[in-house]
Amino acid sequence: MKAFDRVNWKKLMEILKKIGVDWKDRRLIKNLYLNQEAIVRVADGMSEPAVIGRGVRQGCLLSPLLFSIYAEMVMIEAMEDVSAGIKVGGELLKDVRFADDQAMAASSEEDLQKLMDSLVKSSEKFDMKINVKKTRTMETAVSKFEKLAVSTDDKLGLKYLVSILLYIYLCSKLYEYLDIIFVVLMRGTISRHFRVHHLSTLIVTWISIYSIEHHLINLSWLIIPTILLNTFHHIILYLYLSLTDKTMNGINYKLKLGQLLPITGSLQLVMSLISSIYIINHLHGQLNYNQILSQLFVLIMFMTYSWLHYQDVKLFIKQKHT
């Protein structure tokens, strides 16, 4: 919502009276808000005083509490006659809030529409307004990649985050499990030097952000291979460094790393470039100058990471055999 600067003082006083705030306290709060003026510093000095007629006072210790009370009344009226929501611990959860941020929860598109309709109606009654530019819908745990077409009227067209976010979540969980297995296998010998959360995370996140912002839904075929390549990288690394070199010879380590890192690194880099070029071409039909620069930036980022990763390996080998 466009929130803190939209609080209607008259309605705020009515709410405070309704919830039982003593008239002396209400009068004190009212006197704090009446006859407010603001002066703006400009290039030539100060502007003329401007009258402030709504909103909570900036920097006032009471403001967070007053706004929370005001917003709570908005939500009470909005959710009063709506049975939509999701069951959590046997209770019906309709919304989650923090300050002026709030999330509506529903089990279907129709229920979400009901919640939004009721919220807009209640917000207008209290002179509040939903900030459409900052509003998104996100669907999770779905079987199909479908666009959510939730709105409240012709003026409110909500953008959406698609289920590809679920892939990021699942991939992060996959990383955690693989990392645990990897640490157990390595028995602490080099696990502190090689972590699973690195290059593929950047690739997945970068692809997903492009996909989400531009409504490219079914890109799982670009993301999952990246995860597999990253997993392959660490399994082979373990085999090379631990199983096939019983002599613990530092020169053999370097030779094997020299064979391993360029191959897997190149595969990951090629995958990311194919993905990004595909996305940009799909969006715009051709690469412009700025997009080429963005590609070069990503290339440099990945190459820098690979170099740092290799230096870390060399440092480990040096420490291992000194």
PDB file of C-alpha atoms in Angstrom:
ATOM      1  CA  MET A   1       0.000   0.000   0.000  1.00  0.00           C
ATOM      2  CA  LYS A   2       0.886   3.657  -0.320  1.00  0.00           C
ATOM      3  CA  ALA A   3       0.581   3.894   3.386  1.00  0.00           C
ATOM      4  CA  PHE A   4       2.279   6.155   5.906  1.00  0.00           C
ATOM      5  CA  ASP A   5       1.456   9.423   4.150  1.00  0.00           C
ATOM      6  CA  ARG A   6      -2.193   8.473   3.501  1.00  0.00           C
ATOM      7  CA  VAL A   7      -3.518   8.063   7.047  1.00  0.00           C
ATOM      8  CA  ASN A   8      -6.747  10.049   7.405  1.00  0.00           C
ATOM      9  CA  TRP A   9      -6.580  11.904  10.733  1.00  0.00           C
ATOM     10  CA  LYS A  10     -10.337  12.048  11.255  1.00  0.00           C
ATOM     11  CA  LYS A  11     -10.698   8.308  10.670  1.00  0.00           C
ATOM     12  CA  LEU A  12      -7.678   7.684  12.907  1.00  0.00           C
ATOM     13  CA  MET A  13      -9.380   9.518  15.771  1.00  0.00           C
ATOM     14  CA  GLU A  14     -12.563   7.502  15.180  1.00  0.00           C
ATOM     15  CA  ILE A  15     -10.585   4.260  15.311  1.00  0.00           C
ATOM     16  CA  LEU A  16      -8.839   5.268  18.538  1.00  0.00           C
ATOM     17  CA  LYS A  17     -12.215   6.043  20.092  1.00  0.00           C
ATOM     18  CA  LYS A  18     -13.632   2.744  18.860  1.00  0.00           C
ATOM     19  CA  ILE A  19     -10.868   0.687  20.468  1.00  0.00           C
ATOM     20  CA  GLY A  20     -11.256   2.494  23.799  1.00  0.00           C
ATOM     21  CA  VAL A  21      -8.432   5.041  23.910  1.00  0.00           C
ATOM     22  CA  ASP A  22      -9.155   7.626  26.628  1.00  0.00           C
ATOM     23  CA  TRP A  23     -10.445  11.014  25.404  1.00  0.00           C
ATOM     24  CA  LYS A  24      -7.533  12.846  27.050  1.00  0.00           C
ATOM     25  CA  ASP A  25      -5.021  10.756  25.122  1.00  0.00           C
ATOM     26  CA  ARG A  26      -7.006  11.236  21.917  1.00  0.00           C
ATOM     27  CA  ARG A  27      -7.012  15.008  22.435  1.00  0.00           C
ATOM     28  CA  LEU A  28      -3.248  14.978  22.974  1.00  0.00           C
ATOM     29  CA  ILE A  29      -2.702  13.007  19.752  1.00  0.00           C
ATOM     30  CA  LYS A  30      -5.108  15.275  17.878  1.00  0.00           C
ATOM     31  CA  ASN A  31      -3.209  18.374  18.994  1.00  0.00           C
ATOM     32  CA  LEU A  32       0.020  16.801  17.738  1.00  0.00           C
ATOM     33  CA  TYR A  33      -1.470  16.467  14.268  1.00  0.00           C
ATOM     34  CA  LEU A  34      -3.563  19.619  13.842  1.00  0.00           C
ATOM     35  CA  ASN A  35      -2.109  22.734  12.189  1.00  0.00           C
ATOM     36  CA  GLN A  36       1.006  21.009  10.853  1.00  0.00           C
ATOM     37  CA  GLU A  37       3.140  22.845   8.312  1.00  0.00           C
ATOM     38  CA  ALA A  38       6.274  21.948   6.392  1.00  0.00           C
ATOM     39  CA  ILE A  39       8.987  24.068   4.792  1.00  0.00           C
ATOM     40  CA  VAL A  40      11.195  22.717   2.012  1.00  0.00           C
ATOM     41  CA  ARG A  41      14.773  23.835   1.483  1.00  0.00           C
ATOM     42  CA  VAL A  42      15.254  24.945  -2.150  1.00  0.00           C
ATOM     43  CA  ALA A  43      18.139  26.433  -4.112  1.00  0.00           C
ATOM     44  CA  ASP A  44      17.239  30.030  -3.277  1.00  0.00           C
ATOM     45  CA  GLY A  45      16.453  29.401   0.382  1.00  0.00           C
ATOM     46  CA  MET A  46      13.231  28.142   1.945  1.00  0.00           C
ATOM     47  CA  SER A  47       9.837  27.529   0.382  1.00  0.00           C
ATOM     48  CA  GLU A  48       6.585  28.951   1.660  1.00  0.00           C
ATOM     49  CA  PRO A  49       4.991  26.910   4.478  1.00  0.00           C
ATOM     50  CA  ALA A  50       2.791  24.091   3.178  1.00  0.00           C
ATOM     51  CA  VAL A  51      -0.100  22.685   5.197  1.00  0.00           C
ATOM     52  CA  ILE A  52       0.012  18.947   5.970  1.00  0.00           C
ATOM     53  CA  GLY A  53      -3.415  17.349   6.099  1.00  0.00           C
ATOM     54  CA  ARG A  54      -2.819  13.610   6.376  1.00  0.00           C
ATOM     55  CA  GLY A  55      -0.256  10.924   7.189  1.00  0.00           C
ATOM     56  CA  VAL A  56       1.587  10.017  10.370  1.00  0.00           C
ATOM     57  CA  ARG A  57       4.400  12.232  11.644  1.00  0.00           C
ATOM     58  CA  GLN A  58       7.909  11.300  10.555  1.00  0.00           C
ATOM     59  CA  GLY A  59      10.250  10.592  13.453  1.00  0.00           C
ATOM     60  CA  CYS A  60       7.490  10.521  16.052  1.00  0.00           C
ATOM     61  CA  LEU A  61       7.623   7.584  18.479  1.00  0.00           C
ATOM     62  CA  LEU A  62       3.845   7.226  18.283  1.00  0.00           C
ATOM     63  CA  SER A  63       3.733   6.938  14.486  1.00  0.00           C
ATOM     64  CA  PRO A  64       4.504   3.190  14.125  1.00  0.00           C
ATOM     65  CA  LEU A  65       1.861   2.324  16.726  1.00  0.00           C
ATOM     66  CA  LEU A  66      -0.762   4.650  15.238  1.00  0.00           C
ATOM     67  CA  PHE A  67      -0.166   3.309  11.754  1.00  0.00           C
ATOM     68  CA  SER A  68      -0.347  -0.306  12.951  1.00  0.00           C
ATOM     69  CA  ILE A  69      -3.702   0.403  14.619  1.00  0.00           C
ATOM     70  CA  TYR A  70      -4.975   2.109  11.466  1.00  0.00           C
ATOM     71  CA  ALA A  71      -3.788  -0.710   9.182  1.00  0.00           C
ATOM     72  CA  GLU A  72      -5.235  -3.341  11.515  1.00  0.00           C
ATOM     73  CA  MET A  73      -8.676  -1.756  11.243  1.00  0.00           C
ATOM     74  CA  VAL A  74      -8.369  -1.748   7.441  1.00  0.00           C
ATOM     75  CA  MET A  75      -7.602  -5.481   7.456  1.00  0.00           C
ATOM     76  CA  ILE A  76     -10.300  -6.339  10.011  1.00  0.00           C
ATOM     77  CA  GLU A  77     -12.956  -4.793   7.788  1.00  0.00           C
ATOM     78  CA  ALA A  78     -11.434  -6.276   4.632  1.00  0.00           C
ATOM     79  CA  MET A  79     -11.312  -9.853   5.961  1.00  0.00           C
ATOM     80  CA  GLU A  80     -14.482  -9.796   8.070  1.00  0.00           C
ATOM     81  CA  ASP A  81     -16.810 -11.504   5.605  1.00  0.00           C
ATOM     82  CA  VAL A  82     -14.251 -13.384   3.482  1.00  0.00           C
ATOM     83  CA  SER A  83     -13.731 -17.097   4.102  1.00  0.00           C
ATOM     84  CA  ALA A  84     -10.817 -17.479   1.659  1.00  0.00           C
ATOM     85  CA  GLY A  85      -7.290 -18.293   2.816  1.00  0.00           C
ATOM     86  CA  ILE A  86      -5.078 -21.277   3.624  1.00  0.00           C
ATOM     87  CA  LYS A  87      -5.179 -23.604   6.633  1.00  0.00           C
ATOM     88  CA  VAL A  88      -2.097 -23.417   8.869  1.00  0.00           C
ATOM     89  CA  GLY A  89      -2.173 -25.445  12.069  1.00  0.00           C
ATOM     90  CA  GLY A  90      -5.944 -25.700  11.842  1.00  0.00           C
ATOM     91  CA  GLU A  91      -6.355 -21.922  11.604  1.00  0.00           C
ATOM     92  CA  LEU A  92      -7.377 -19.984   8.491  1.00  0.00           C
ATOM     93  CA  LEU A  93      -4.535 -17.699   7.407  1.00  0.00           C
ATOM     94  CA  LYS A  94      -5.612 -14.873   5.103  1.00  0.00           C
ATOM     95  CA  ASP A  95      -2.738 -12.417   5.265  1.00  0.00           C
ATOM     96  CA  VAL A  96       0.755 -11.853   6.652  1.00  0.00           C
ATOM     97  CA  ARG A  97       1.858  -8.308   7.470  1.00  0.00           C
ATOM     98  CA  PHE A  98       4.863  -6.286   8.548  1.00  0.00           C
ATOM     99  CA  ALA A  99       4.518  -2.485   8.751  1.00  0.00           C
ATOM    100  CA  ASP A 100       3.097  -1.402   5.370  1.00  0.00           C
ATOM    101  CA  ASP A 101       4.016  -4.663   3.601  1.00  0.00           C
ATOM    102  CA  GLN A 102       1.461  -7.425   3.446  1.00  0.00           C
ATOM    103  CA  ALA A 103       0.900 -10.712   1.661  1.00  0.00           C
ATOM    104  CA  MET A 104      -2.482 -12.252   0.926  1.00  0.00           C
ATOM    105  CA  ALA A 105      -2.669 -16.057   1.069  1.00  0.00           C
ATOM    106  CA  ALA A 106      -5.189 -18.157  -0.844  1.00  0.00           C
ATOM    107  CA  SER A 107      -5.507 -21.709  -2.119  1.00  0.00           C
ATOM    108  CA  SER A 108      -6.948 -20.751  -5.504  1.00  0.00           C
ATOM    109  CA  GLU A 109      -7.049 -17.905  -7.992  1.00  0.00           C
ATOM    110  CA  GLU A 110     -10.731 -17.329  -7.234  1.00  0.00           C
ATOM    111  CA  ASP A 111     -10.107 -17.017  -3.493  1.00  0.00           C
ATOM    112  CA  LEU A 112      -7.209 -14.644  -4.069  1.00  0.00           C
ATOM    113  CA  GLN A 113      -9.492 -12.521  -6.234  1.00  0.00           C
ATOM    114  CA  LYS A 114     -12.033 -12.349  -3.393  1.00  0.00           C
ATOM    115  CA  LEU A 115      -9.342 -11.266  -0.926  1.00  0.00           C
ATOM    116  CA  MET A 116      -8.054  -8.574  -3.268  1.00  0.00           C
ATOM    117  CA  ASP A 117     -11.532  -7.245  -4.020  1.00  0.00           C
ATOM    118  CA  SER A 118     -12.316  -6.980  -0.328  1.00  0.00           C
ATOM    119  CA  LEU A 119      -8.944  -5.391   0.468  1.00  0.00           C
ATOM    120  CA  VAL A 120      -9.333  -2.719  -2.212  1.00  0.00           C
ATOM    121  CA  LYS A 121     -12.848  -1.910  -1.038  1.00  0.00           C
ATOM    122  CA  SER A 122     -11.748  -1.560   2.590  1.00  0.00           C
ATOM    123  CA  SER A 123      -8.622   0.422   1.650  1.00  0.00           C
ATOM    124  CA  GLU A 124     -10.656   2.961  -0.300  1.00  0.00           C
ATOM    125  CA  LYS A 125     -12.947   3.416   2.701  1.00  0.00           C
ATOM    126  CA  PHE A 126      -9.928   4.390   4.817  1.00  0.00           C
ATOM    127  CA  ASP A 127      -8.315   6.503   2.062  1.00  0.00           C
ATOM    128  CA  MET A 128      -5.554   3.960   1.499  1.00  0.00           C
ATOM    129  CA  LYS A 129      -4.323   2.824  -1.897  1.00  0.00           C
ATOM    130  CA  ILE A 130      -2.621  -0.343  -3.134  1.00  0.00           C
ATOM    131  CA  ASN A 131       0.726   0.331  -4.790  1.00  0.00           C
ATOM    132  CA  VAL A 132       0.267  -1.659  -7.992  1.00  0.00           C
ATOM    133  CA  LYS A 133       3.879  -1.228  -9.124  1.00  0.00           C
ATOM    134  CA  LYS A 134       5.102  -3.030  -6.019  1.00  0.00           C
ATOM    135  CA  THR A 135       2.423  -5.709  -6.015  1.00  0.00           C
ATOM    136  CA  ARG A 136       3.055  -9.236  -7.295  1.00  0.00           C
ATOM    137  CA  THR A 137       1.341 -12.590  -7.161  1.00  0.00           C
ATOM    138  CA  MET A 138       3.291 -15.797  -6.684  1.00  0.00           C
ATOM    139  CA  GLU A 139       2.044 -19.344  -7.099  1.00  0.00           C
ATOM    140  CA  THR A 140       3.758 -22.298  -5.437  1.00  0.00           C
ATOM    141  CA  ALA A 141       3.400 -26.087  -5.409  1.00  0.00           C
ATOM    142  CA  VAL A 142       1.523 -26.193  -8.696  1.00  0.00           C
ATOM    143  CA  SER A 143       1.623 -28.836 -11.413  1.00  0.00           C
ATOM    144  CA  LYS A 144       1.420 -26.491 -14.395  1.00  0.00           C
ATOM    145  CA  PHE A 145       3.143 -23.260 -15.311  1.00  0.00           C
ATOM    146  CA  GLU A 146       0.185 -20.945 -15.697  1.00  0.00           C
ATOM    147  CA  LYS A 147      -0.164 -17.189 -15.410  1.00  0.00           C
ATOM    148  CA  LEU A 148      -2.237 -15.836 -12.543  1.00  0.00           C
ATOM    149  CA  ALA A 149      -4.697 -13.261 -13.861  1.00  0.00           C
ATOM    150  CA  VAL A 150      -5.707 -11.636 -10.586  1.00  0.00           C
ATOM    151  CA  SER A 151      -6.982  -8.060 -10.552  1.00  0.00           C
ATOM    152  CA  THR A 152      -9.561  -5.949  -8.787  1.00  0.00           C
ATOM    153  CA  ASP A 153     -10.630  -3.647 -11.581  1.00  0.00           C
ATOM    154  CA  ASP A 154      -9.385  -2.338 -14.910  1.00  0.00           C
ATOM    155  CA  LYS A 155      -6.911  -0.052 -13.166  1.00  0.00           C
ATOM    156  CA  LEU A 156      -5.268  -2.768 -11.095  1.00  0.00           C
ATOM    157  CA  GLY A 157      -3.282  -5.264 -13.141  1.00  0.00           C
ATOM    158  CA  LEU A 158      -1.071  -7.304 -10.861  1.00  0.00           C
ATOM    159  CA  LYS A 159       2.235  -8.631 -12.142  1.00  0.00           C
ATOM    160  CA  TYR A 160       3.159 -12.128 -11.096  1.00  0.00           C
ATOM    161  CA  LEU A 161       6.052 -14.314 -10.079  1.00  0.00           C
ATOM    162  CA  VAL A 162       5.827 -17.760 -11.614  1.00  0.00           C
ATOM    163  CA  SER A 163       6.579 -21.196 -10.290  1.00  0.00           C
ATOM    164  CA  ILE A 164      10.164 -20.986 -11.473  1.00  0.00           C
ATOM    165  CA  LEU A 165      10.875 -19.579  -8.002  1.00  0.00           C
ATOM    166  CA  LEU A 166      10.049 -23.022  -6.706  1.00  0.00           C
ATOM    167  CA  TYR A 167      12.991 -24.334  -8.713  1.00  0.00           C
ATOM    168  CA  ILE A 168      15.318 -21.927  -6.925  1.00  0.00           C
ATOM    169  CA  TYR A 169      13.995 -23.159  -3.584  1.00  0.00           C
ATOM    170  CA  LEU A 170      14.289 -26.823  -4.536  1.00  0.00           C
ATOM    171  CA  CYS A 171      17.747 -26.274  -5.991  1.00  0.00           C
ATOM    172  CA  SER A 172      18.890 -24.609  -2.777  1.00  0.00           C
ATOM    173  CA  LYS A 173      17.638 -27.633  -0.838  1.00  0.00           C
ATOM    174  CA  LEU A 174      19.405 -29.943  -3.288  1.00  0.00           C
ATOM    175  CA  TYR A 175      22.605 -27.987  -2.721  1.00  0.00           C
ATOM    176  CA  GLU A 176      22.243 -28.414   1.046  1.00  0.00           C
ATOM    177  CA  TYR A 177      21.835 -32.184   0.823  1.00  0.00           C
ATOM    178  CA  LEU A 178      24.678 -32.570  -1.671  1.00  0.00           C
ATOM    179  CA  ASP A 179      26.901 -30.407   0.476  1.00  0.00           C
ATOM    180  CA  ILE A 180      26.216 -32.561   3.548  1.00  0.00           C
ATOM    181  CA  ILE A 181      26.980 -35.743   1.593  1.00  0.00           C
ATOM    182  CA  PHE A 182      30.077 -34.152   0.135  1.00  0.00           C
ATOM    183  CA  VAL A 183      31.401 -33.097   3.549  1.00  0.00           C
ATOM    184  CA  VAL A 184      30.828 -36.600   4.937  1.00  0.00           C
ATOM    185  CA  LEU A 185      32.660 -38.194   2.002  1.00  0.00           C
ATOM    186  CA  MET A 186      35.592 -35.838   2.279  1.00  0.00           C
ATOM    187  CA  ARG A 187      35.776 -36.385   6.060  1.00  0.00           C
ATOM    188  CA  GLY A 188      36.825 -32.802   6.590  1.00  0.00           C
ATOM    189  CA  THR A 189      39.992 -32.993   4.474  1.00  0.00           C
ATOM    190  CA  ILE A 190      39.147 -30.438   1.815  1.00  0.00           C
ATOM    191  CA  SER A 191      35.463 -29.693   2.440  1.00  0.00           C
ATOM    192  CA  ARG A 192      36.278 -26.298   3.914  1.00  0.00           C
ATOM    193  CA  HIS A 193      37.837 -25.300   0.578  1.00  0.00           C
ATOM    194  CA  PHE A 194      35.058 -26.478  -1.768  1.00  0.00           C
ATOM    195  CA  ARG A 195      31.472 -25.424  -1.226  1.00  0.00           C
ATOM    196  CA  VAL A 196      28.549 -26.322  -3.446  1.00  0.00           C
ATOM    197  CA  HIS A 197      26.889 -22.885  -3.246  1.00  0.00           C
ATOM    198  CA  HIS A 198      28.712 -20.951  -5.969  1.00  0.00           C
ATOM    199  CA  LEU A 199      28.729 -20.718  -9.753  1.00  0.00           C
ATOM    200  CA  SER A 200      25.523 -22.602 -10.540  1.00  0.00           C
ATOM    201  CA  THR A 201      23.667 -20.523  -7.965  1.00  0.00           C
ATOM    202  CA  LEU A 202      24.621 -17.388  -9.879  1.00  0.00           C
ATOM    203  CA  ILE A 203      23.551 -18.943 -13.176  1.00  0.00           C
ATOM    204  CA  VAL A 204      20.223 -20.191 -11.846  1.00  0.00           C
ATOM    205  CA  THR A 205      19.414 -16.892 -10.155  1.00  0.00           C
ATOM    206  CA  TRP A 206      20.391 -14.840 -13.201  1.00  0.00           C
ATOM    207  CA  ILE A 207      18.274 -16.961 -15.559  1.00  0.00           C
ATOM    208  CA  SER A 208      15.349 -16.966 -13.139  1.00  0.00           C
ATOM    209  CA  ILE A 209      15.335 -13.191 -12.686  1.00  0.00           C
ATOM    210  CA  TYR A 210      15.180 -12.692 -16.456  1.00  0.00           C
ATOM    211  CA  SER A 211      12.457 -15.310 -16.693  1.00  0.00           C
ATOM    212  CA  ILE A 212      10.338 -13.848 -13.921  1.00  0.00           C
ATOM    213  CA  GLU A 213      10.588 -10.223 -15.021  1.00  0.00           C
ATOM    214  CA  HIS A 214       9.656 -11.049 -18.601  1.00  0.00           C
ATOM    215  CA  HIS A 215       7.155 -13.848 -17.994  1.00  0.00           C
ATOM    216  CA  LEU A 216       9.208 -16.642 -19.561  1.00  0.00           C
ATOM    217  CA  ILE A 217       7.681 -19.583 -17.809  1.00  0.00           C
ATOM    218  CA  ASN A 218       8.972 -23.004 -18.787  1.00  0.00           C
ATOM    219  CA  LEU A 219      12.750 -22.669 -18.517  1.00  0.00           C
ATOM    220  CA  SER A 220      13.370 -25.655 -16.294  1.00  0.00           C
ATOM    221  CA  TRP A 221      15.331 -27.288 -19.110  1.00  0.00           C
ATOM    222  CA  LEU A 222      17.877 -24.482 -18.720  1.00  0.00           C
ATOM    223  CA  ILE A 223      18.120 -24.632 -14.945  1.00  0.00           C
ATOM    224  CA  ILE A 224      18.195 -28.338 -14.148  1.00  0.00           C
ATOM    225  CA  PRO A 225      21.208 -29.128 -16.426  1.00  0.00           C
ATOM    226  CA  THR A 226      23.141 -26.426 -14.600  1.00  0.00           C
ATOM    227  CA  ILE A 227      22.449 -28.146 -11.285  1.00  0.00           C
ATOM    228  CA  LEU A 228      23.539 -31.483 -12.706  1.00  0.00           C
ATOM    229  CA  LEU A 229      26.753 -29.995 -14.092  1.00  0.00           C
ATOM    230  CA  ASN A 230      27.574 -28.470 -10.744  1.00  0.00           C
ATOM    231  CA  THR A 231      26.969 -31.794  -9.000  1.00  0.00           C
ATOM    232  CA  PHE A 232      29.097 -33.593 -11.597  1.00  0.00           C
ATOM    233  CA  HIS A 233      31.890 -31.076 -10.983  1.00  0.00           C
ATOM    234  CA  HIS A 234      32.157 -31.894  -7.278  1.00  0.00           C
ATOM    235  CA  ILE A 235      31.789 -35.653  -7.622  1.00  0.00           C
ATOM    236  CA  ILE A 236      34.596 -35.789 -10.173  1.00  0.00           C
ATOM    237  CA  LEU A 237      36.681 -33.440  -8.052  1.00  0.00           C
ATOM    238  CA  TYR A 238      36.334 -35.820  -5.128  1.00  0.00           C
ATOM    239  CA  LEU A 239      37.280 -38.816  -7.267  1.00  0.00           C
ATOM    240  CA  TYR A 240      40.301 -37.054  -8.703  1.00  0.00           C
ATOM    241  CA  LEU A 241      41.657 -35.722  -5.435  1.00  0.00           C
ATOM    242  CA  SER A 242      40.848 -38.528  -3.011  1.00  0.00           C
ATOM    243  CA  LEU A 243      40.320 -41.870  -4.724  1.00  0.00           C
ATOM    244  CA  THR A 244      42.723 -41.908  -7.664  1.00  0.00           C
ATOM    245  CA  ASP A 245      45.780 -40.438  -5.981  1.00  0.00           C
ATOM    246  CA  LYS A 246      46.867 -42.590  -3.059  1.00  0.00           C
ATOM    247  CA  THR A 247      50.382 -41.122  -3.149  1.00  0.00           C
ATOM    248  CA  MET A 248      49.145 -37.633  -2.219  1.00  0.00           C
ATOM    249  CA  ASN A 249      51.596 -36.223  -4.736  1.00  0.00           C
ATOM    250  CA  GLY A 250      51.191 -32.464  -5.169  1.00  0.00           C
ATOM    251  CA  ILE A 251      52.256 -32.506  -8.823  1.00  0.00           C
ATOM    252  CA  ASN A 252      49.615 -35.124  -9.660  1.00  0.00           C
ATOM    253  CA  TYR A 253      47.007 -33.004  -7.932  1.00  0.00           C
ATOM    254  CA  LYS A 254      47.900 -30.008 -10.066  1.00  0.00           C
ATOM    255  CA  LEU A 255      47.881 -32.034 -13.278  1.00  0.00           C
ATOM    256  CA  LYS A 256      44.487 -33.504 -12.533  1.00  0.00           C
ATOM    257  CA  LEU A 257      43.013 -30.179 -11.521  1.00  0.00           C
ATOM    258  CA  GLY A 258      44.403 -28.693 -14.706  1.00  0.00           C
ATOM    259  CA  GLN A 259      42.458 -31.320 -16.660  1.00  0.00           C
ATOM    260  CA  LEU A 260      39.308 -31.085 -14.583  1.00  0.00           C
ATOM    261  CA  LEU A 261      38.553 -27.414 -13.935  1.00  0.00           C
ATOM    262  CA  PRO A 262      38.687 -26.086 -17.520  1.00  0.00           C
ATOM    263  CA  ILE A 263      36.354 -28.852 -18.752  1.00  0.00           C
ATOM    264  CA  THR A 264      33.609 -28.511 -16.150  1.00  0.00           C
ATOM    265  CA  GLY A 265      33.997 -24.741 -15.969  1.00  0.00           C
ATOM    266  CA  SER A 266      33.625 -24.456 -19.740  1.00  0.00           C
ATOM    267  CA  LEU A 267      30.517 -26.634 -19.728  1.00  0.00           C
ATOM    268  CA  GLN A 268      28.883 -24.447 -17.093  1.00  0.00           C
ATOM    269  CA  LEU A 269      29.905 -21.270 -18.886  1.00  0.00           C
ATOM    270  CA  VAL A 270      28.561 -22.484 -22.230  1.00  0.00           C
ATOM    271  CA  MET A 271      25.289 -23.494 -20.592  1.00  0.00           C
ATOM    272  CA  SER A 272      24.863 -20.064 -19.003  1.00  0.00           C
ATOM    273  CA  LEU A 273      25.674 -18.227 -22.241  1.00  0.00           C
ATOM    274  CA  ILE A 274      23.271 -20.326 -24.293  1.00  0.00           C
ATOM    275  CA  SER A 275      20.577 -19.683 -21.708  1.00  0.00           C
ATOM    276  CA  SER A 276      21.113 -15.936 -21.523  1.00  0.00           C
ATOM    277  CA  ILE A 277      21.404 -15.442 -25.283  1.00  0.00           C
ATOM    278  CA  TYR A 278      18.259 -17.496 -25.812  1.00  0.00           C
ATOM    279  CA  ILE A 279      16.334 -15.392 -23.306  1.00  0.00           C
ATOM    280  CA  ILE A 280      17.442 -12.039 -24.703  1.00  0.00           C
ATOM    281  CA  ASN A 281      16.827 -13.096 -28.297  1.00  0.00           C
ATOM    282  CA  HIS A 282      13.418 -14.370 -27.296  1.00  0.00           C
ATOM    283  CA  LEU A 283      12.587 -11.040 -25.688  1.00  0.00           C
ATOM    284  CA  HIS A 284      13.967  -8.573 -28.194  1.00  0.00           C
ATOM    285  CA  GLY A 285      14.764 -10.501 -31.364  1.00  0.00           C
ATOM    286  CA  GLN A 286      18.332  -9.234 -31.404  1.00  0.00           C
ATOM    287  CA  LEU A 287      21.167  -8.196 -29.121  1.00  0.00           C
ATOM    288  CA  ASN A 288      21.762  -4.490 -28.694  1.00  0.00           C
ATOM    289  CA  TYR A 289      24.884  -2.786 -27.372  1.00  0.00           C
ATOM    290  CA  ASN A 290      23.790  -2.754 -23.720  1.00  0.00           C
ATOM    291  CA  GLN A 291      22.832  -6.410 -23.808  1.00  0.00           C
ATOM    292  CA  ILE A 292      26.195  -7.372 -25.287  1.00  0.00           C
ATOM    293  CA  LEU A 293      27.891  -5.455 -22.466  1.00  0.00           C
ATOM    294  CA  SER A 294      25.786  -7.333 -19.934  1.00  0.00           C
ATOM    295  CA  GLN A 295      26.893 -10.606 -21.517  1.00  0.00           C
ATOM    296  CA  LEU A 296      30.538  -9.566 -21.279  1.00  0.00           C
ATOM    297  CA  PHE A 297      30.054  -8.573 -17.651  1.00  0.00           C
ATOM    298  CA  VAL A 298      28.633 -11.991 -16.813  1.00  0.00           C
ATOM    299  CA  LEU A 299      31.505 -13.641 -18.690  1.00  0.00           C
ATOM    300  CA  ILE A 300      34.064 -11.648 -16.721  1.00  0.00           C
ATOM    301  CA  MET A 301      32.279 -12.484 -13.468  1.00  0.00           C
ATOM    302  CA  PHE A 302      32.338 -16.211 -14.192  1.00  0.00           C
ATOM    303  CA  MET A 303      35.961 -16.136 -15.373  1.00  0.00           C
ATOM    304  CA  THR A 304      36.986 -14.241 -12.244  1.00  0.00           C
ATOM    305  CA  TYR A 305      35.230 -16.778 -10.075  1.00  0.00           C
ATOM    306  CA  SER A 306      36.936 -19.672 -11.906  1.00  0.00           C
ATOM    307  CA  TRP A 307      40.342 -18.052 -11.417  1.00  0.00           C
ATOM    308  CA  LEU A 308      39.715 -17.482  -7.692  1.00  0.00           C
ATOM    309  CA  HIS A 309      38.451 -21.040  -7.337  1.00  0.00           C
ATOM    310  CA  TYR A 310      41.596 -22.394  -8.978  1.00  0.00           C
ATOM    311  CA  GLN A 311      43.812 -20.227  -6.753  1.00  0.00           C
ATOM    312  CA  ASP A 312      42.007 -21.615  -3.719  1.00  0.00           C
ATOM    313  CA  VAL A 313      42.719 -25.140  -4.919  1.00  0.00           C
ATOM    314  CA  LYS A 314      46.389 -24.316  -5.461  1.00  0.00           C
ATOM    315  CA  LEU A 315      46.603 -22.812  -1.986  1.00  0.00           C
ATOM    316  CA  PHE A 316      45.075 -25.936  -0.489  1.00  0.00           C
ATOM    317  CA  ILE A 317      47.559 -28.157  -2.344  1.00  0.00           C
ATOM    318  CA  LYS A 318      50.448 -25.999  -1.213  1.00  0.00           C
ATOM    319  CA  GLN A 319      49.320 -26.199   2.412  1.00  0.00           C
ATOM    320  CA  LYS A 320      48.735 -29.938   2.098  1.00  0.00           C
ATOM    321  CA  HIS A 321      52.259 -30.704   0.945  1.00  0.00           C
ATOM    322  CA  THR A 322      54.390 -28.252   2.909  1.00  0.00           C
TER     323      THR A 322
END
